[in-house]
Amino acid sequence: MYKRILLKLSGEALKGETSSGIDPQTVKEIAMQIKDVHDLGVEIGIVVGGGNIWRGKTAEGLGMDRAQADYMGMLATIMNGLAVQDALENIGVPTRAMTALPINQVAEPYIRRRALRHLEKGRVCIFVGGLGSPYFSTDTACILRAAEIDAEVVLMAKNKTEGVYDSDPRTNPNAVMYDELTFSEILAKNLAVMDSTAASLCKDNKLPLIVFNMNTKGNIIKAVKGEKIGTLVKVE
């Protein structure tokens, strides 16, 4: 159904059943799912979160400066991106890690034209380092990259969450999941699926979004094929 996608991977999903960090078996399973999509001829961009390594709440508890904490978060996304890159290349999927935060020894700098060329050549582009500036979330980085590479849809893979709910399903057993939403509704209802900057970017650039559970095997390829999973956030 889609020729080019942007996949947002939750950093939390990479830790598997461990308390934090990167679980190699989980990363390998995610890589296999991405390979299935790549084998269909779909061009894939990936943005990885860093919540399994570093979270803003930790920084807040330490009384850390916000900018300093955000730079640490960017480094966490680079570590996760390199883990995903290695897992993909081990199963024969060509990749390029591209970073907004200059660290030339481990990843090439993000340049839009170069990213587009990689995608056209069938390479999976893993965008790491956020936007290279503090005060922006990986959600915002994800939507901006999606707009820049002309992705047709953003697939937001969540950790153990089936879609978008009216309240937190982990604390409220009566939370109701939406099948479909608009970005205006996300902003008006202050739903926690993404921050308001990212939601506004999606709305302004007319980017549809599918939110689904990363932990269910086969969900990525189902989303790409247009099968009904999770929550569809529609373009208005």
mmCIF file of C-alpha atoms in Angstrom, residues 3-236:
data_model
loop_
_atom_site.group_PDB
_atom_site.id
_atom_site.type_symbol
_atom_site.label_atom_id
_atom_site.label_comp_id
_atom_site.label_asym_id
_atom_site.label_seq_id
_atom_site.Cartn_x
_atom_site.Cartn_y
_atom_site.Cartn_z
ATOM 1 C CA LYS A 3 6.138 2.782 -1.313
ATOM 2 C CA ARG A 4 8.066 4.815 1.265
ATOM 3 C CA ILE A 5 7.502 4.813 5.024
ATOM 4 C CA LEU A 6 8.986 6.309 8.156
ATOM 5 C CA LEU A 7 9.032 3.847 11.066
ATOM 6 C CA LYS A 8 9.303 5.269 14.574
ATOM 7 C CA LEU A 9 10.627 2.630 16.948
ATOM 8 C CA SER A 10 10.128 3.079 20.670
ATOM 9 C CA GLY A 11 13.406 2.836 22.551
ATOM 10 C CA GLU A 12 11.466 1.036 25.262
ATOM 11 C CA ALA A 13 10.621 -1.731 22.770
ATOM 12 C CA LEU A 14 14.327 -2.548 22.336
ATOM 13 C CA LYS A 15 14.765 -3.578 25.959
ATOM 14 C CA GLY A 16 12.463 -6.594 25.616
ATOM 15 C CA GLU A 17 11.672 -8.073 29.003
ATOM 16 C CA THR A 18 14.752 -6.574 30.652
ATOM 17 C CA SER A 19 14.478 -3.539 32.922
ATOM 18 C CA SER A 20 16.589 -1.282 30.683
ATOM 19 C CA GLY A 21 19.224 -1.281 27.949
ATOM 20 C CA ILE A 22 19.186 -3.280 24.717
ATOM 21 C CA ASP A 23 18.043 -6.894 24.480
ATOM 22 C CA PRO A 24 19.850 -8.514 21.490
ATOM 23 C CA GLN A 25 17.126 -11.095 20.818
ATOM 24 C CA THR A 26 14.402 -8.416 20.770
ATOM 25 C CA VAL A 27 16.419 -6.250 18.384
ATOM 26 C CA LYS A 28 16.986 -9.263 16.122
ATOM 27 C CA GLU A 29 13.235 -10.000 16.020
ATOM 28 C CA ILE A 30 12.468 -6.373 15.148
ATOM 29 C CA ALA A 31 15.126 -6.488 12.411
ATOM 30 C CA MET A 32 13.477 -9.586 10.913
ATOM 31 C CA GLN A 33 10.145 -7.747 10.747
ATOM 32 C CA ILE A 34 11.809 -4.795 9.021
ATOM 33 C CA LYS A 35 13.468 -7.189 6.555
ATOM 34 C CA ASP A 36 10.062 -8.629 5.630
ATOM 35 C CA VAL A 37 8.908 -5.112 4.699
ATOM 36 C CA HIS A 38 12.163 -4.334 2.885
ATOM 37 C CA ASP A 39 11.787 -7.522 0.821
ATOM 38 C CA LEU A 40 8.496 -6.132 -0.535
ATOM 39 C CA GLY A 41 10.457 -3.298 -2.131
ATOM 40 C CA VAL A 42 9.308 -0.678 0.365
ATOM 41 C CA GLU A 43 11.725 2.202 1.027
ATOM 42 C CA ILE A 44 12.224 2.531 4.789
ATOM 43 C CA GLY A 45 13.381 5.334 7.045
ATOM 44 C CA ILE A 46 13.662 4.653 10.780
ATOM 45 C CA VAL A 47 13.804 6.953 13.800
ATOM 46 C CA VAL A 48 14.643 5.273 17.112
ATOM 47 C CA GLY A 49 13.812 6.607 20.575
ATOM 48 C CA GLY A 50 16.179 6.400 23.534
ATOM 49 C CA GLY A 51 13.874 5.683 26.467
ATOM 50 C CA ASN A 52 15.445 2.296 27.224
ATOM 51 C CA ILE A 53 18.758 4.011 28.034
ATOM 52 C CA TRP A 54 17.924 7.533 29.168
ATOM 53 C CA ARG A 55 14.682 9.211 30.176
ATOM 54 C CA GLY A 56 13.825 12.809 30.933
ATOM 55 C CA LYS A 57 12.360 11.818 34.303
ATOM 56 C CA THR A 58 15.784 10.562 35.364
ATOM 57 C CA ALA A 59 17.327 13.911 34.459
ATOM 58 C CA GLU A 60 14.536 15.759 36.242
ATOM 59 C CA GLY A 61 15.173 13.739 39.395
ATOM 60 C CA LEU A 62 18.859 14.657 39.251
ATOM 61 C CA GLY A 63 18.012 18.338 38.843
ATOM 62 C CA MET A 64 19.854 18.349 35.510
ATOM 63 C CA ASP A 65 19.806 21.177 33.008
ATOM 64 C CA ARG A 66 17.229 20.448 30.278
ATOM 65 C CA ALA A 67 19.602 21.014 27.369
ATOM 66 C CA GLN A 68 22.249 18.753 28.904
ATOM 67 C CA ALA A 69 19.671 16.026 29.491
ATOM 68 C CA ASP A 70 18.418 16.295 25.899
ATOM 69 C CA TYR A 71 21.931 15.881 24.502
ATOM 70 C CA MET A 72 22.281 12.709 26.584
ATOM 71 C CA GLY A 73 18.997 11.516 25.072
ATOM 72 C CA MET A 74 20.362 12.135 21.564
ATOM 73 C CA LEU A 75 23.385 9.968 22.382
ATOM 74 C CA ALA A 76 21.020 7.225 23.571
ATOM 75 C CA THR A 77 19.227 7.268 20.197
ATOM 76 C CA ILE A 78 22.584 6.901 18.426
ATOM 77 C CA MET A 79 23.417 3.818 20.500
ATOM 78 C CA ASN A 80 20.016 2.294 19.721
ATOM 79 C CA GLY A 81 20.314 3.145 16.031
ATOM 80 C CA LEU A 82 23.692 1.422 15.780
ATOM 81 C CA ALA A 83 22.222 -1.690 17.429
ATOM 82 C CA VAL A 84 19.363 -1.775 14.905
ATOM 83 C CA GLN A 85 21.799 -1.154 12.035
ATOM 84 C CA ASP A 86 24.012 -4.053 13.098
ATOM 85 C CA ALA A 87 21.023 -6.404 13.457
ATOM 86 C CA LEU A 88 19.744 -5.484 9.978
ATOM 87 C CA GLU A 89 23.117 -5.862 8.289
ATOM 88 C CA ASN A 90 23.613 -9.267 9.936
ATOM 89 C CA ILE A 91 20.546 -10.505 8.030
ATOM 90 C CA GLY A 92 21.545 -8.929 4.716
ATOM 91 C CA VAL A 93 19.634 -5.640 4.769
ATOM 92 C CA PRO A 94 21.753 -2.690 3.528
ATOM 93 C CA THR A 95 21.560 0.287 5.886
ATOM 94 C CA ARG A 96 22.932 3.746 6.543
ATOM 95 C CA ALA A 97 22.932 5.395 9.954
ATOM 96 C CA MET A 98 22.590 9.165 9.596
ATOM 97 C CA THR A 99 23.014 11.466 12.562
ATOM 98 C CA ALA A 100 21.930 15.048 13.190
ATOM 99 C CA LEU A 101 24.494 15.246 15.987
ATOM 100 C CA PRO A 102 27.987 15.189 14.410
ATOM 101 C CA ILE A 103 29.781 11.968 15.349
ATOM 102 C CA ASN A 104 31.529 11.049 12.113
ATOM 103 C CA GLN A 105 33.361 8.010 13.453
ATOM 104 C CA VAL A 106 30.150 5.985 13.815
ATOM 105 C CA ALA A 107 27.515 7.495 11.484
ATOM 106 C CA GLU A 108 27.402 9.770 8.481
ATOM 107 C CA PRO A 109 25.926 13.260 8.865
ATOM 108 C CA TYR A 110 22.265 13.685 7.971
ATOM 109 C CA ILE A 111 21.961 15.329 4.544
ATOM 110 C CA ARG A 112 18.515 15.198 2.972
ATOM 111 C CA ARG A 113 19.646 14.618 -0.627
ATOM 112 C CA ARG A 114 21.998 11.863 0.460
ATOM 113 C CA ALA A 115 19.210 10.211 2.483
ATOM 114 C CA LEU A 116 16.898 10.273 -0.541
ATOM 115 C CA ARG A 117 19.611 8.667 -2.680
ATOM 116 C CA HIS A 118 20.150 5.910 -0.101
ATOM 117 C CA LEU A 119 16.408 5.184 -0.062
ATOM 118 C CA GLU A 120 16.241 5.072 -3.865
ATOM 119 C CA LYS A 121 19.080 2.521 -3.819
ATOM 120 C CA GLY A 122 17.126 0.287 -1.427
ATOM 121 C CA ARG A 123 19.077 1.094 1.725
ATOM 122 C CA VAL A 124 17.282 1.448 5.046
ATOM 123 C CA CYS A 125 18.088 4.865 6.532
ATOM 124 C CA ILE A 126 18.295 5.015 10.331
ATOM 125 C CA PHE A 127 18.003 8.613 11.501
ATOM 126 C CA VAL A 128 19.615 9.139 14.904
ATOM 127 C CA GLY A 129 20.677 12.025 17.122
ATOM 128 C CA GLY A 130 17.215 13.584 17.167
ATOM 129 C CA LEU A 131 17.325 16.963 15.444
ATOM 130 C CA GLY A 132 20.749 17.787 16.878
ATOM 131 C CA SER A 133 19.221 20.451 19.122
ATOM 132 C CA PRO A 134 17.741 20.257 22.632
ATOM 133 C CA TYR A 135 14.056 20.885 23.443
ATOM 134 C CA PHE A 136 12.826 18.684 20.576
ATOM 135 C CA SER A 137 11.542 15.147 21.117
ATOM 136 C CA THR A 138 12.250 12.113 18.935
ATOM 137 C CA ASP A 139 8.562 12.301 17.938
ATOM 138 C CA THR A 140 9.198 15.723 16.417
ATOM 139 C CA ALA A 141 12.392 14.449 14.749
ATOM 140 C CA CYS A 142 10.418 11.528 13.339
ATOM 141 C CA ILE A 143 7.732 13.714 11.736
ATOM 142 C CA LEU A 144 10.254 16.198 10.359
ATOM 143 C CA ARG A 145 12.325 13.420 8.769
ATOM 144 C CA ALA A 146 9.152 11.857 7.347
ATOM 145 C CA ALA A 147 8.234 15.164 5.712
ATOM 146 C CA GLU A 148 11.778 15.665 4.394
ATOM 147 C CA ILE A 149 12.009 12.239 2.739
ATOM 148 C CA ASP A 150 8.448 12.453 1.350
ATOM 149 C CA ALA A 151 7.235 9.430 3.318
ATOM 150 C CA GLU A 152 3.658 8.419 2.559
ATOM 151 C CA VAL A 153 2.891 7.365 6.137
ATOM 152 C CA VAL A 154 4.423 7.377 9.612
ATOM 153 C CA LEU A 155 4.268 4.048 11.452
ATOM 154 C CA MET A 156 4.601 4.681 15.174
ATOM 155 C CA ALA A 157 5.534 1.401 16.884
ATOM 156 C CA LYS A 158 4.751 1.538 20.601
ATOM 157 C CA ASN A 159 5.943 -0.693 23.423
ATOM 158 C CA LYS A 160 3.112 -2.942 24.670
ATOM 159 C CA THR A 161 0.441 -0.422 23.626
ATOM 160 C CA GLU A 162 -2.087 -1.346 20.933
ATOM 161 C CA GLY A 163 -2.915 2.178 19.761
ATOM 162 C CA VAL A 164 -4.160 5.552 20.990
ATOM 163 C CA TYR A 165 -6.357 5.528 24.113
ATOM 164 C CA ASP A 166 -8.476 8.157 25.814
ATOM 165 C CA SER A 167 -6.351 7.621 28.961
ATOM 166 C CA ASP A 168 -3.306 5.581 29.987
ATOM 167 C CA PRO A 169 -4.285 1.873 29.612
ATOM 168 C CA ARG A 170 -1.478 0.861 31.992
ATOM 169 C CA THR A 171 -3.114 2.719 34.870
ATOM 170 C CA ASN A 172 -6.766 2.740 33.765
ATOM 171 C CA PRO A 173 -8.209 -0.709 32.889
ATOM 172 C CA ASN A 174 -11.298 1.017 31.447
ATOM 173 C CA ALA A 175 -9.335 3.071 28.913
ATOM 174 C CA VAL A 176 -10.918 3.045 25.455
ATOM 175 C CA MET A 177 -8.830 2.710 22.278
ATOM 176 C CA TYR A 178 -9.643 4.828 19.240
ATOM 177 C CA ASP A 179 -9.859 3.151 15.847
ATOM 178 C CA GLU A 180 -9.497 6.465 14.022
ATOM 179 C CA LEU A 181 -8.658 10.036 15.008
ATOM 180 C CA THR A 182 -7.640 13.335 13.460
ATOM 181 C CA PHE A 183 -4.647 15.416 14.512
ATOM 182 C CA SER A 184 -6.997 18.178 15.611
ATOM 183 C CA GLU A 185 -8.606 15.719 18.047
ATOM 184 C CA ILE A 186 -5.190 14.697 19.398
ATOM 185 C CA LEU A 187 -4.374 18.338 20.079
ATOM 186 C CA ALA A 188 -7.824 19.243 21.444
ATOM 187 C CA LYS A 189 -8.006 16.210 23.762
ATOM 188 C CA ASN A 190 -4.340 16.471 24.751
ATOM 189 C CA LEU A 191 -3.786 12.775 24.003
ATOM 190 C CA ALA A 192 -0.340 11.494 24.959
ATOM 191 C CA VAL A 193 0.464 9.668 21.706
ATOM 192 C CA MET A 194 2.994 12.367 20.731
ATOM 193 C CA ASP A 195 3.895 15.893 21.751
ATOM 194 C CA SER A 196 1.934 18.837 20.360
ATOM 195 C CA THR A 197 4.798 20.004 18.109
ATOM 196 C CA ALA A 198 4.923 16.617 16.366
ATOM 197 C CA ALA A 199 1.121 16.464 16.023
ATOM 198 C CA SER A 200 1.036 19.968 14.518
ATOM 199 C CA LEU A 201 3.799 19.039 12.047
ATOM 200 C CA CYS A 202 1.825 15.969 10.974
ATOM 201 C CA LYS A 203 -1.310 18.035 10.525
ATOM 202 C CA ASP A 204 0.422 20.801 8.569
ATOM 203 C CA ASN A 205 2.233 18.360 6.265
ATOM 204 C CA LYS A 206 -0.779 16.054 5.793
ATOM 205 C CA LEU A 207 1.076 12.965 7.030
ATOM 206 C CA PRO A 208 -1.142 10.044 8.079
ATOM 207 C CA LEU A 209 -0.041 8.161 11.180
ATOM 208 C CA ILE A 210 -0.619 4.567 12.284
ATOM 209 C CA VAL A 211 -0.005 3.799 15.964
ATOM 210 C CA PHE A 212 0.351 0.103 16.830
ATOM 211 C CA ASN A 213 1.940 -2.427 19.182
ATOM 212 C CA MET A 214 5.551 -3.202 18.298
ATOM 213 C CA ASN A 215 5.523 -6.363 20.427
ATOM 214 C CA THR A 216 3.024 -8.187 18.205
ATOM 215 C CA LYS A 217 4.984 -10.019 15.528
ATOM 216 C CA GLY A 218 4.005 -9.116 11.972
ATOM 217 C CA ASN A 219 2.377 -5.791 12.834
ATOM 218 C CA ILE A 220 4.790 -3.701 10.746
ATOM 219 C CA ILE A 221 4.083 -5.582 7.537
ATOM 220 C CA LYS A 222 0.336 -5.553 8.285
ATOM 221 C CA ALA A 223 0.458 -1.764 8.597
ATOM 222 C CA VAL A 224 2.386 -1.450 5.329
ATOM 223 C CA LYS A 225 -0.136 -3.665 3.528
ATOM 224 C CA GLY A 226 -3.006 -1.513 4.775
ATOM 225 C CA GLU A 227 -4.482 -4.102 7.137
ATOM 226 C CA LYS A 228 -6.481 -2.771 10.062
ATOM 227 C CA ILE A 229 -4.312 -2.570 13.169
ATOM 228 C CA GLY A 230 -3.903 -0.062 15.980
ATOM 229 C CA THR A 231 -5.152 3.483 15.540
ATOM 230 C CA LEU A 232 -5.183 5.430 12.284
ATOM 231 C CA VAL A 233 -4.682 9.167 12.709
ATOM 232 C CA LYS A 234 -6.122 10.628 9.524
ATOM 233 C CA VAL A 235 -5.232 13.658 7.473
ATOM 234 C CA GLU A 236 -8.017 16.204 7.739
#
